Coordinates of C-alpha atoms in Angstrom, one line a residue:
M170 CA -30.7 52.2 58.1
R171 CA -27.4 54.1 58.1
D172 CA -25.1 54.3 55.1
P173 CA -22.2 51.8 54.9
V174 CA -19.1 52.9 56.7
I175 CA -15.7 53.4 55.0
G176 CA -12.8 53.5 57.4
V177 CA -9.5 55.4 56.9
V178 CA -6.6 54.8 59.2
G179 CA -4.2 57.7 59.3
A180 CA -4.9 61.5 58.9
G181 CA -1.7 62.6 57.1
Y182 CA -1.5 63.9 53.6
V183 CA -2.8 60.7 52.0
G184 CA -5.2 59.7 54.7
L185 CA -6.9 63.1 55.2
T186 CA -7.2 63.7 51.4
T187 CA -8.6 60.2 51.0
T188 CA -11.1 60.8 53.9
A189 CA -12.3 64.2 52.6
C190 CA -12.6 63.1 49.0
L191 CA -14.5 59.9 49.7
A192 CA -16.9 61.9 51.9
H193 CA -17.2 64.4 49.0
L194 CA -18.2 61.5 46.8
G195 CA -21.2 60.8 49.1
N196 CA -19.7 58.1 51.4
R197 CA -19.9 58.0 55.2
V198 CA -16.3 58.0 56.3
I199 CA -14.6 57.4 59.7
C200 CA -11.0 58.5 60.0
V201 CA -8.9 57.1 62.8
D202 CA -5.6 58.6 63.9
V203 CA -3.6 58.1 67.1
D204 CA -2.8 61.9 67.5
G205 CA -5.6 63.1 69.8
S206 CA -4.8 66.8 69.3
K207 CA -5.0 66.5 65.5
V208 CA -8.3 64.6 65.8
D209 CA -9.8 67.2 68.0
G210 CA -8.8 69.9 65.6
L211 CA -10.2 68.1 62.6
R212 CA -13.5 67.6 64.4
H213 CA -13.6 71.4 64.5
G214 CA -12.6 71.8 60.9
E215 CA -9.0 72.7 61.6
V216 CA -6.9 71.2 58.8
P217 CA -3.2 71.0 59.7
I218 CA -2.0 70.5 56.2
A219 CA -1.5 73.2 53.6
E220 CA -3.3 71.6 50.6
P221 CA -5.5 73.5 48.2
G222 CA -9.2 72.6 48.6
L223 CA -8.7 70.2 51.5
A224 CA -10.1 72.4 54.3
E225 CA -13.2 73.1 52.2
L226 CA -13.9 69.4 51.7
V227 CA -13.4 68.6 55.4
A228 CA -15.8 71.4 56.3
E229 CA -18.3 70.0 53.7
G230 CA -18.1 66.5 55.1
L231 CA -18.5 67.6 58.7
A232 CA -21.5 69.8 57.8
A233 CA -23.2 66.9 56.0
R234 CA -22.4 64.5 58.8
R235 CA -20.7 62.2 56.4
L236 CA -17.3 62.7 58.2
E237 CA -16.1 61.5 61.6
F238 CA -12.7 61.8 63.2
T239 CA -11.7 59.6 66.2
T240 CA -8.8 58.0 68.0
D241 CA -10.9 54.9 68.6
A242 CA -10.2 52.1 66.1
S243 CA -13.1 50.0 67.5
T244 CA -15.5 52.4 65.6
L245 CA -14.4 50.6 62.4
G246 CA -16.2 47.4 63.5
D247 CA -19.0 48.1 61.1
A248 CA -16.8 49.2 58.2
E249 CA -17.1 47.5 54.9
V250 CA -13.8 48.8 53.6
V251 CA -10.8 50.1 55.6
L252 CA -8.0 52.0 53.9
L253 CA -4.6 52.1 55.5
C254 CA -2.9 55.4 54.9
L255 CA 0.0 55.2 57.3
P256 CA 3.6 56.4 57.1
T257 CA 6.3 54.0 55.9
P258 CA 9.4 56.2 56.3
M259 CA 12.9 55.3 55.4
G260 CA 14.4 53.2 58.1
E261 CA 17.9 51.7 58.7
A262 CA 19.9 51.0 55.6
G263 CA 17.2 52.6 53.5
V264 CA 14.6 49.9 54.1
A265 CA 11.0 51.0 54.6
D266 CA 10.0 51.2 58.3
L267 CA 6.7 49.3 58.5
S268 CA 6.3 49.4 62.3
V269 CA 3.4 51.9 62.3
L270 CA 1.6 49.8 59.7
E271 CA 2.2 46.5 61.5
S272 CA 1.0 48.0 64.8
A273 CA -2.3 49.2 63.1
L274 CA -2.9 45.8 61.6
G275 CA -2.4 44.1 65.0
E276 CA -5.0 46.5 66.5
L277 CA -7.5 46.0 63.6
A278 CA -7.3 42.2 63.7
G279 CA -9.8 42.0 66.6
V280 CA -12.0 44.8 65.3
L281 CA -12.9 44.2 61.7
A282 CA -16.1 42.4 60.7
P283 CA -15.9 39.3 58.6
G284 CA -15.8 40.2 54.9
C285 CA -14.4 43.7 55.5
V286 CA -11.8 44.6 52.8
V287 CA -8.5 46.1 54.0
V288 CA -7.0 48.4 51.4
M289 CA -3.3 49.1 51.4
K290 CA -2.8 52.7 50.2
S291 CA 0.5 53.1 52.1
T292 CA 3.6 52.8 49.9
V293 CA 5.0 49.4 50.9
P294 CA 7.7 47.0 49.7
V295 CA 6.7 44.1 47.4
G296 CA 5.1 41.3 49.4
T297 CA 3.7 43.5 52.2
T298 CA 0.1 43.1 51.1
A299 CA 0.4 39.4 51.3
R300 CA 2.1 39.6 54.7
A301 CA -0.5 42.0 56.0
G302 CA -3.1 39.2 55.6
E303 CA -0.8 37.0 57.8
L304 CA -0.4 39.8 60.4
L305 CA -4.2 40.2 60.6
G306 CA -4.6 36.4 61.1
R307 CA -8.0 36.6 59.4
S308 CA -8.8 34.5 56.4
D309 CA -12.2 36.2 56.2
V310 CA -10.6 39.7 55.7
P311 CA -9.1 40.1 52.2
V312 CA -6.2 42.7 51.8
V313 CA -6.0 44.6 48.5
S314 CA -3.1 46.8 47.2
N315 CA -4.4 50.2 46.0
P316 CA -1.4 52.6 45.8
E317 CA -2.0 56.3 45.8
F318 CA -0.4 58.7 43.2
L319 CA -1.1 62.0 44.9
R320 CA 1.2 65.1 44.4
E321 CA 1.5 67.4 47.4
G322 CA 0.0 70.7 46.5
H323 CA -2.4 68.9 44.1
A324 CA -3.6 66.0 46.2
V325 CA -7.3 66.8 46.1
H326 CA -7.3 67.4 42.4
D327 CA -5.3 64.2 41.8
F328 CA -7.7 62.1 43.9
L329 CA -10.8 63.4 42.1
H330 CA -9.1 63.3 38.7
P331 CA -6.7 60.4 38.7
D332 CA -4.6 59.3 35.8
R333 CA -5.2 55.7 36.8
I334 CA -6.6 53.5 39.6
V335 CA -4.5 50.5 40.4
V336 CA -6.1 47.5 42.3
G337 CA -3.9 44.6 43.2
T338 CA -5.5 41.4 44.4
E339 CA -6.4 37.9 43.3
D340 CA -9.8 38.2 45.0
T341 CA -12.2 39.3 42.4
G342 CA -15.0 40.2 44.9
A343 CA -12.6 42.3 46.9
A344 CA -11.3 44.0 43.8
A345 CA -14.9 44.9 42.7
R346 CA -15.6 46.5 46.1
V347 CA -12.4 48.6 45.9
V348 CA -13.1 49.7 42.3
G349 CA -16.6 50.7 43.5
L350 CA -15.1 53.3 45.8
Y351 CA -14.0 55.2 42.7
A352 CA -17.1 54.6 40.5
A353 CA -17.9 58.3 40.3
L354 CA -14.4 59.1 38.9
D355 CA -13.4 59.0 35.2
A356 CA -10.2 57.1 35.2
P357 CA -8.8 53.8 33.8
V358 CA -8.7 50.9 36.3
L359 CA -5.8 48.5 36.2
R360 CA -6.4 45.2 38.0
T361 CA -3.2 43.4 38.9
D362 CA -1.7 41.0 41.4
P363 CA -0.6 42.7 44.7
A364 CA 3.1 42.5 43.9
S365 CA 2.8 44.3 40.6
A366 CA 0.7 47.0 42.2
E367 CA 3.2 47.5 45.0
L368 CA 6.1 47.6 42.6
A369 CA 4.3 50.0 40.2
K370 CA 4.2 52.7 42.9
Y371 CA 7.9 52.5 43.6
A372 CA 8.7 52.3 39.9
S373 CA 6.6 55.4 39.2
N374 CA 8.4 57.6 41.8
A375 CA 11.8 56.2 40.9
F376 CA 11.3 57.1 37.3
L377 CA 10.3 60.7 38.2
A378 CA 13.5 60.9 40.3
L379 CA 15.5 59.6 37.4
K380 CA 14.0 62.2 35.1
L381 CA 14.9 65.0 37.5
S382 CA 18.5 63.7 37.9
Y383 CA 18.7 63.5 34.1
V384 CA 17.7 67.1 33.6
N385 CA 20.1 68.3 36.4
A386 CA 23.0 66.4 34.7
L387 CA 21.9 67.9 31.4
A388 CA 21.9 71.3 32.9
E389 CA 25.6 71.0 33.8
L390 CA 26.3 69.9 30.2
C391 CA 24.4 72.9 28.9
E392 CA 26.6 75.2 31.0
R393 CA 29.8 73.7 29.7
V394 CA 28.8 73.9 26.0
G395 CA 26.9 77.2 26.1
A396 CA 23.4 75.7 25.6
D397 CA 20.3 76.7 27.5
V398 CA 18.6 73.9 29.5
R399 CA 15.3 75.8 29.4
A400 CA 15.2 75.6 25.6
V401 CA 16.5 72.0 25.6
G402 CA 13.8 71.1 28.1
R403 CA 11.0 72.6 26.0
V404 CA 12.2 70.6 23.0
L405 CA 12.2 67.4 25.0
G406 CA 8.8 68.1 26.6
L407 CA 7.1 68.5 23.2
D408 CA 7.9 64.9 22.4
N409 CA 4.8 63.0 23.5
R410 CA 7.0 60.0 24.4
I411 CA 8.7 62.1 27.1
G412 CA 6.3 64.9 28.1
P413 CA 7.1 68.2 29.8
A414 CA 6.7 67.3 33.5
F415 CA 9.8 67.0 35.7
L416 CA 12.1 68.6 33.1
A417 CA 13.0 71.7 35.1
P418 CA 16.4 71.7 36.8
G419 CA 16.8 72.7 40.4
P420 CA 18.8 72.1 43.6
G421 CA 17.9 68.4 43.6
W422 CA 14.8 66.3 44.3
G423 CA 13.3 65.5 47.7
G424 CA 10.1 65.5 49.6
S425 CA 8.4 62.8 51.6
C426 CA 8.2 60.3 48.7
L427 CA 11.0 60.2 46.2
P428 CA 14.0 59.8 48.6
K429 CA 12.4 56.9 50.6
D430 CA 10.9 55.2 47.5
T431 CA 14.1 55.2 45.5
S432 CA 15.9 53.9 48.5
A433 CA 13.3 51.2 49.1
L434 CA 13.4 50.1 45.5
L435 CA 17.2 49.8 45.5
R436 CA 16.9 47.6 48.6
T437 CA 14.3 45.5 46.9
A438 CA 16.5 45.1 43.9
E439 CA 19.5 44.2 46.0
A440 CA 17.5 41.6 47.9
A441 CA 16.4 40.1 44.6
G442 CA 20.0 40.0 43.3
V443 CA 19.4 42.7 40.7
D444 CA 22.1 45.4 40.1
F445 CA 20.0 48.5 39.6
G446 CA 22.9 50.7 38.7
L447 CA 20.8 53.2 36.8
L448 CA 18.8 54.0 39.9
R449 CA 21.9 54.1 42.1
E450 CA 23.4 56.7 39.8
T451 CA 20.1 58.7 39.9
V452 CA 20.6 59.1 43.7
A453 CA 24.3 59.9 43.3
V454 CA 23.5 62.7 40.7
N455 CA 21.0 64.1 43.2
V456 CA 23.6 64.3 46.0
A457 CA 26.1 65.9 43.5
Q458 CA 23.6 68.5 42.5
R459 CA 23.5 70.0 46.0
E460 CA 27.3 70.2 46.0
R461 CA 27.2 71.9 42.6
V462 CA 24.7 74.5 43.9
V463 CA 27.1 75.3 46.8
R464 CA 29.9 75.8 44.3
K465 CA 27.7 78.2 42.4
V466 CA 27.1 80.1 45.6
R467 CA 30.8 80.2 46.4
R468 CA 31.5 81.6 43.0
A469 CA 28.7 84.1 43.1
V470 CA 29.8 85.7 46.4
T471 CA 33.6 85.1 46.3
G472 CA 34.5 84.9 42.7
S473 CA 35.7 81.3 43.0
P474 CA 33.8 78.0 43.2
R475 CA 36.3 77.1 46.0
G476 CA 36.0 80.4 47.9
S477 CA 35.5 80.4 51.6
L478 CA 32.0 81.0 53.0
A479 CA 33.2 81.2 56.6
G480 CA 31.3 84.1 58.2
V481 CA 29.6 85.0 54.9
R482 CA 26.0 86.2 55.4
L483 CA 23.6 84.6 52.9
G484 CA 19.8 85.1 52.4
L485 CA 17.7 82.1 51.4
L486 CA 14.4 82.3 49.6
G487 CA 12.3 79.2 50.1
L488 CA 12.8 76.2 52.4
T489 CA 9.9 73.8 51.5
F490 CA 10.7 71.0 49.1
K491 CA 8.5 72.6 46.5
A492 CA 6.1 75.5 46.1
G493 CA 2.5 75.0 47.1
T494 CA 3.2 73.0 50.3
D495 CA 4.4 73.5 53.8
D496 CA 6.4 70.2 53.8
L497 CA 10.0 70.4 54.8
R498 CA 10.6 66.6 54.7
H499 CA 13.8 65.8 52.8
S500 CA 13.7 69.2 51.2
P501 CA 16.5 69.9 48.8
A502 CA 16.5 73.5 49.9
L503 CA 17.3 72.4 53.4
A504 CA 20.0 70.0 52.1
V505 CA 21.7 72.9 50.3
A506 CA 21.3 75.1 53.4
A507 CA 22.9 72.4 55.5
E508 CA 25.9 72.3 53.2
L509 CA 26.2 76.1 53.3
S510 CA 26.0 76.1 57.1
R511 CA 28.7 73.4 57.3
A512 CA 30.8 75.7 55.1
G513 CA 30.5 78.4 57.7
A514 CA 27.9 80.6 56.1
V515 CA 25.5 82.6 58.3
L516 CA 22.0 81.9 57.0
T517 CA 18.8 84.0 57.1
A518 CA 15.7 82.5 55.4
Y519 CA 12.2 83.3 54.4
D520 CA 9.5 80.9 53.2
P521 CA 5.8 81.8 52.9
R522 CA 4.7 78.5 54.4
A523 CA 7.6 77.0 56.4
G524 CA 7.0 78.9 59.6
G525 CA 7.6 75.9 61.9
A526 CA 10.3 77.0 64.2
G527 CA 11.7 74.1 66.1
H528 CA 11.9 71.8 63.1
P529 CA 15.3 70.0 63.5
D530 CA 16.4 70.8 60.0
L531 CA 16.0 74.5 60.6
D532 CA 18.7 74.6 63.3
G533 CA 21.3 77.2 62.4
I534 CA 18.9 79.1 60.1
A535 CA 17.4 82.4 61.2
L536 CA 13.8 82.5 60.0
V537 CA 12.2 85.9 59.2
D538 CA 8.7 86.8 58.3
D539 CA 9.6 89.3 55.6
P540 CA 11.4 88.3 52.4
Y541 CA 13.2 91.7 52.3
L542 CA 15.0 90.9 55.6
V543 CA 16.9 88.1 53.9
A544 CA 18.8 90.6 51.8
K545 CA 19.8 92.9 54.7
D546 CA 23.7 93.0 54.7
A547 CA 23.8 89.8 52.7
A548 CA 26.7 88.8 50.5
G549 CA 24.2 87.1 48.2
I550 CA 20.7 85.5 48.0
V551 CA 20.0 81.8 47.1
L552 CA 16.6 81.1 45.7
L553 CA 15.8 77.5 46.6
T554 CA 12.0 77.0 46.2
E555 CA 10.0 78.1 43.2
W556 CA 7.4 80.2 45.0
P557 CA 5.9 82.5 42.3
E558 CA 5.7 85.5 44.6
F559 CA 9.5 85.6 44.7
R560 CA 9.4 86.7 41.0
D561 CA 7.3 89.7 42.0
L562 CA 9.5 91.0 44.8
D563 CA 11.0 94.5 44.4
W564 CA 14.4 93.4 43.4
A565 CA 15.8 97.0 43.3
T566 CA 14.9 97.4 47.0
L567 CA 16.5 94.0 47.7
A568 CA 19.7 95.1 45.9
A569 CA 19.8 98.3 48.0
L570 CA 19.6 96.2 51.2
A571 CA 22.2 93.7 50.2
D572 CA 25.9 94.1 50.8
H573 CA 26.6 92.4 47.4
A574 CA 23.8 92.0 44.9
A575 CA 24.4 88.4 43.7
V576 CA 21.6 85.9 43.4
V577 CA 21.9 82.2 42.7
D578 CA 18.5 81.2 41.2
T579 CA 18.4 77.4 41.6
R580 CA 15.0 77.2 40.0
N581 CA 15.5 79.5 37.0
L582 CA 12.4 81.4 38.4
L583 CA 13.7 84.9 37.8
D584 CA 14.2 86.9 34.6
P585 CA 17.9 87.7 34.3
D586 CA 17.2 90.7 32.0
T587 CA 14.8 92.3 34.5
L588 CA 17.3 91.7 37.4
C589 CA 20.1 93.2 35.4
G590 CA 18.4 96.6 35.5
T591 CA 18.1 96.4 39.3
G592 CA 21.8 95.9 39.9
W593 CA 21.8 92.1 40.5
V594 CA 24.2 89.6 39.1
H595 CA 22.2 86.5 38.3
T596 CA 23.3 82.9 38.3
G597 CA 20.9 80.2 37.1
I598 CA 21.1 76.5 36.5
G599 CA 22.0 75.3 33.0
T600 CA 21.8 78.6 31.3
P601 CA 24.4 80.5 29.2
G602 CA 26.9 82.3 31.4
D603 CA 26.3 80.0 34.4
Q604 CA 29.4 77.8 33.8
D605 CA 30.5 75.8 36.8
E606 CA 34.2 75.6 36.1
P607 CA 35.7 72.2 37.0
D608 CA 39.2 73.7 37.6
G609 CA 37.9 76.0 40.4
T610 CA 39.5 79.1 38.9
G611 CA 36.4 81.2 39.0
G612 CA 36.6 82.0 35.3
A613 CA 38.4 84.6 33.3
D614 CA 36.1 87.4 34.4
G615 CA 37.3 87.2 38.0
P616 CA 35.1 87.7 41.1
R617 CA 31.5 88.5 40.7
A618 CA 31.9 91.5 43.0
D619 CA 34.1 93.1 40.3
R620 CA 31.3 92.8 37.7
R621 CA 28.6 94.8 39.3

């Protein structure tokens, strides 16, 4: 007798991680995806996602014959549990686009065996789990909300070492079967109603966005009063009511989750008649942060936060939304690059993972495969993603290649004292000497070029 089948629909970040980790825990897993070329590659162990440990788990599952990839949803006819890990991107007016999810439910309606439990891992608006049951048209197939809390770059670790497991359903039998999927993991299980589980996912991501916007606003205040946001952040982080995570300033927050989830939560609040002004301001602060970074770049290379960037050659270090991933979706680095491009700057960029030429957000950016090429004849460098290897570059060589050795370090990754000895003028975020003058004068010291 063959082992029970667990089905996963969708082979993206969440789906592929879920598939590989469930197989690692000893389950027989069938992953269904509509992309035939992706499925063919996965059958041969080719993992299209840069995620630490994921390729190894896929190879392990294939070798043990616990893992199968297919485009044929009918193979899930014997599945006891089917997890939906499908994209719910931001649609018109910021509302979550559920079209892919709804299409999958329609296809599964005639496939699933009676008693199969459908698990909603996709991030969905409140009420979607209940509506999914209606779309299936199957009273004999319970639908359970089981949101994921995976970080890109740490997805495998987060699946196998979760902070919590949330199971939202009124069906105790279905809840028990979903909890059983994670029996080998040491984590608290929270059983809720579906609406609470759905809202908890949005609330978690929106709170992280709020925390990031808070520290970016705090960084501006630090600059104005001569404080150091790095020291302030360390003090905050040692308070166990706050914690140290998400207290580093940067060019803004982005990625595949925070922008769409904050937007979806705002739309949910509006539909319910709730004025969620705090979250709306969180988004506004994030947009303003990109503009503040551009002012810093203007000041660094022209001496004035209102200086013209028309025809100015700039080098960019980092394009992905954060280090440790190849994901460009809603990257704050690309948002800043777009602002610089609109201002007339000529951009050359290097990123160790973002080699995907043809991505629409890379239009107007010359990609190079050597970080030193970004400095050649540049009026300045803008560090946008916190790749650790940027810290170890030969900055003296970079200074020699640049036309003007000014670096805007939007992640506070570099050591200003070390850079000072190599000829660079360093501008950080929220650190002393990084004042972003509101009057646009460029400060009493005049243009940066005169301070080399």
